[in-house]
C-alpha positions in Angstrom: 22.0 -58.0 7.0 19.4 -57.9 9.8 20.3 -59.6 13.1 18.3 -62.4 14.6 16.6 -60.1 17.1 15.0 -58.2 14.2 17.1 -54.9 14.5 16.9 -52.8 11.4 20.0 -52.8 9.1 21.9 -49.6 8.4 20.4 -49.5 4.9 16.9 -49.6 6.3 17.7 -46.8 8.8 19.0 -44.7 6.0 15.8 -45.3 4.0 13.7 -44.3 6.9 15.7 -41.1 7.4 15.4 -40.3 3.7 11.6 -40.9 3.8 11.3 -38.6 6.9 13.4 -35.9 5.1 11.2 -36.0 2.0 8.0 -35.9 4.1 9.4 -32.9 6.1 10.2 -31.1 2.9 6.7 -31.7 1.5 5.1 -30.5 4.8 7.3 -27.4 4.6 6.0 -26.6 1.1 2.4 -27.1 2.2 2.9 -24.7 5.1 4.2 -22.0 2.8 1.0 -22.1 0.8 -1.6 -19.6 1.9 -4.3 -20.9 4.2 -7.4 -18.9 3.1 -9.7 -17.5 5.8 -13.0 -16.0 4.6 -13.9 -14.6 8.0 -14.0 -10.8 8.5 -13.6 -8.3 5.6 -11.1 -10.3 3.6 -13.5 -11.1 0.7 -14.7 -7.5 0.5 -11.2 -6.2 0.5 -10.3 -8.6 -2.3 -13.2 -7.5 -4.4 -12.4 -3.8 -3.7 -8.7 -4.4 -4.7 -9.8 -6.0 -7.9 -12.2 -3.2 -8.8 -9.7 -0.5 -8.0 -7.0 -2.3 -9.9 -9.2 -2.6 -13.0 -10.2 1.0 -12.8 -6.6 2.1 -12.4 -5.3 0.0 -15.2 -7.9 1.2 -17.7 -7.2 4.8 -16.6 -3.5 4.7 -17.4 -0.1 4.4 -15.9 -0.4 7.4 -13.5 -3.4 5.9 -11.7 -2.1 2.4 -11.5 1.3 3.7 -10.3 -0.6 5.6 -7.5 -2.6 2.6 -6.5 0.3 0.2 -6.5 2.4 2.8 -4.6 -0.2 2.9 -1.8 -0.6 -0.9 -1.5 3.2 -1.4 -1.7 3.8 1.2 1.1 1.2 -0.5 3.3 2.8 -3.9 2.7 6.3 -2.5 3.4 5.2 -1.0 6.6 3.4 -4.1 7.8 6.2 -6.5 6.8 8.9 -4.4 8.5 6.7 -4.1 11.7 6.2 -7.8 11.8 9.9 -8.5 11.6 10.8 -5.8 14.1 8.3 -7.3 16.6 10.3 -10.6 16.4 13.5 -8.9 17.3 14.5 -8.4 20.9 14.9 -4.8 21.8 18.6 -4.0 22.2 19.8 -3.0 25.7 20.7 0.7 25.7 23.2 2.3 28.0 23.0 6.0 28.9 25.8 6.8 26.5 24.5 4.9 23.6 20.8 5.7 23.9 21.1 8.7 21.5 22.7 6.8 18.6 21.0 3.4 19.0 18.9 2.3 16.0 15.2 3.1 16.3 12.9 0.5 14.7 10.5 3.4 14.1 12.9 4.9 11.6 13.1 1.6 9.8 9.3 1.6 9.5 9.3 5.0 8.0 12.1 4.3 5.6 10.6 1.0 4.4 7.2 2.7 3.9 8.8 5.5 1.9 11.0 3.3 -0.3 8.3 0.6 -1.0 5.9 3.4 -1.9 8.3 5.3 -4.1 9.5 2.5 -6.3 6.1 1.9 -8.0 5.9 5.7 -8.6 9.3 5.6 -10.3 8.0 2.7 -12.5 5.2 4.9 -13.8 7.9 7.4 -14.9 10.9 5.4 -16.1 12.1 1.8 -16.2 15.7 3.0 -15.8 14.8 5.1 -12.8 13.1 2.1 -11.2 16.1 -0.1 -11.7 18.3 2.6 -10.2 15.9 2.8 -7.3 16.2 -0.9 -6.5 20.0 -0.5 -6.6 20.2 2.5 -4.4 17.6 1.5 -1.8 19.6 -1.3 -0.1 22.6 1.1 0.3 20.4 3.8 1.7 18.8 1.4 4.3 22.2 0.0 5.4 23.7 3.5 5.6 20.8 4.7 7.8 21.2 1.8 10.2 25.0 2.1 10.3 25.0 5.8 11.0 22.6 5.3 13.9 24.9 2.6 15.4 23.2 -0.5 14.1 24.6 -3.4 12.2 23.5 -5.4 9.1 21.2 -7.7 11.0 19.3 -4.7 12.4 18.8 -3.5 8.8 17.3 -6.8 7.5 13.7 -6.1 8.5 13.8 -2.7 6.7 15.5 -4.3 3.7 12.8 -6.9 3.4 10.0 -4.4 3.8 11.6 -1.9 1.4 12.3 -4.3 -1.5 9.9 -7.3 -1.4 6.5 -5.6 -1.9 7.6 -3.3 -4.7 8.7 -6.3 -6.9 5.1 -7.2 -7.5 3.8 -3.6 -7.5 6.4 -2.4 -10.0 5.8 -5.3 -12.4 2.1 -4.3 -12.7 3.0 -0.7 -13.4 5.7 -1.6 -16.0 3.3 -4.0 -17.8 0.6 -1.3 -18.0 3.3 1.2 -19.3 4.4 -1.2 -21.9 0.9 -2.0 -23.2 -2.6 -1.5 -21.8 -3.8 -5.0 -22.9 -0.7 -6.6 -21.5 -1.3 -4.9 -18.1 -5.0 -5.8 -18.2 -4.2 -9.4 -19.0 -1.8 -9.6 -16.0 -4.2 -8.1 -13.6 -7.2 -10.1 -14.7 -5.3 -13.4 -14.8 -3.7 -12.9 -11.4 -7.0 -11.7 -9.9 -8.7 -14.9 -11.1 -5.9 -16.9 -9.6 -6.3 -15.1 -6.3 -10.1 -15.6 -6.4 -9.9 -19.3 -7.2 -7.1 -19.9 -4.7 -8.9 -18.0 -1.9 -12.5 -19.1 -2.3 -12.0 -22.7 -3.2 -9.0 -23.1 -0.8 -11.1 -21.9 2.1 -13.5 -24.8 1.7 -10.9 -27.4 1.0 -9.0 -29.8 3.3 -5.9 -29.5 1.2 -3.9 -26.4 0.6 -3.0 -27.5 -2.9 -6.7 -27.4 -4.1 -6.9 -23.6 -3.8 -3.9 -23.0 -6.1 -5.2 -25.6 -8.5 -8.5 -23.8 -8.8 -6.6 -20.5 -9.2 -4.6 -22.0 -12.1 -7.8 -23.0 -13.8 -8.9 -19.4 -13.5 -5.7 -18.2 -15.1 -6.1 -20.6 -18.0 -9.6 -19.3 -18.6 -8.3 -15.8 -18.9 -5.5 -17.1 -21.1 -7.9 -18.9 -23.4 -9.9 -15.7 -23.8 -6.9 -13.6 -24.7 -5.5 -16.2 -27.1 -8.9 -16.3 -28.9 -9.4 -12.6 -29.2 -5.7 -11.6 -29.1 -6.0 -7.8 -29.0 -3.1 -6.1 -30.6 -0.1 -6.6 -29.9 -1.0 -9.9 -28.3 -1.0 -13.0 -30.6 -2.4 -16.4 -29.8 1.1 -17.8 -29.1 2.3 -14.9 -27.0 -1.0 -14.9 -25.0 -0.7 -18.7 -24.4 3.0 -18.5 -23.3 2.3 -15.5 -21.1 -0.7 -17.2 -19.5 1.3 -20.4 -18.8 4.0 -18.3 -17.1 1.4 -16.7 -14.8 -0.3 -20.0 -14.0 3.0 -21.6 -13.0 4.5 -18.8 -11.1 1.5 -17.4 -9.0 1.8 -20.2 -6.4 5.6 -19.6 -6.3 5.0 -15.9 -5.4 2.7 -17.0 -2.5 5.5 -19.3 -1.3 8.1 -16.6 -1.6 6.0 -14.2 0.4 5.5 -16.8 3.1 9.3 -17.4 3.2 9.9 -13.7 3.9 7.3 -13.5 6.8 8.3 -14.3 10.3 5.7 -17.1 10.2 3.8 -18.3 7.1 0.5 -17.5 8.8 1.5 -14.0 9.9 -1.0 -11.3 9.2 0.3 -9.2 6.3 -2.8 -8.2 4.2 -0.9 -5.6 2.1 1.7 -8.2 1.1 -1.0 -10.8 0.3 -2.5 -8.3 -2.2 0.7 -8.5 -4.1 2.2 -11.9 -3.3 0.9 -13.7 -6.5 2.7 -11.0 -8.6 6.1 -11.4 -6.9 7.3 -14.0 -9.4 4.6 -13.9 -12.1 4.8 -10.1 -12.6 8.5 -9.7 -13.4 8.6 -12.9 -15.6 5.4 -11.9 -17.4 6.8 -8.4 -18.1 10.1 -9.8 -19.5 8.2 -12.3 -21.6 5.9 -9.8 -23.2 8.7 -7.3 -23.9 10.7 -10.1 -25.6 7.7 -11.4 -27.6 5.9 -8.2 -28.4 8.7 -5.6 -28.1 
């Protein structure tokens, strides 16, 4: 019960705290969404990436594996460098200078691993899975041998494993079926185009993803109508819905693993929409069409 002086009750204070908490959570989700910027070469790079991806997909698994390997390696390098720049350089004594962990070695290792995993995907699904299992142990072992600890290995782990998730899923989809891979690349590219171009002119960060989802549904409708073998209307519709729902989640996941959501990581942003959509799409088409 409120006092005569008008002080808020405990219940009212709890309600205010709950409202602030919900508002803070909503603001956090909005910050994780990509804020498009059409200045500079970003639009041209996006168009170039789409053209290269389409050419590589239609050329077969070897070419798409090479393209995804290059993009993933760049993303792994940039991501590891961003995280290393946030870490304070450790103080080195004369006796420990030789064995102290060198961030440069982490950059090289992250670049090599993130570039190798998509190449493995072009060869064997089993080899790719083994690569994802072995890579973390290799990274931790390298940092441990050089006198580091687990926290020092985290930037390299993030750079080594996050970008290949999206890149590998593209290669696996193309290996499974050309039309499935083409569907994935076209749908995600339309999402990226809608999210980027419409979001750049919008006052709300949610309008960009909404426009991107419309683009995905357009690609889904086309595939469901023509359903090239082995796609069926039902499998195309289900796969398209999966892509539409999960593309924004991939962007949020990428932002979560950046030092700041607005950090410059162009390589990762080429793959972010695939991070969740790609693996789920691949699993779905294998189950429905395998």
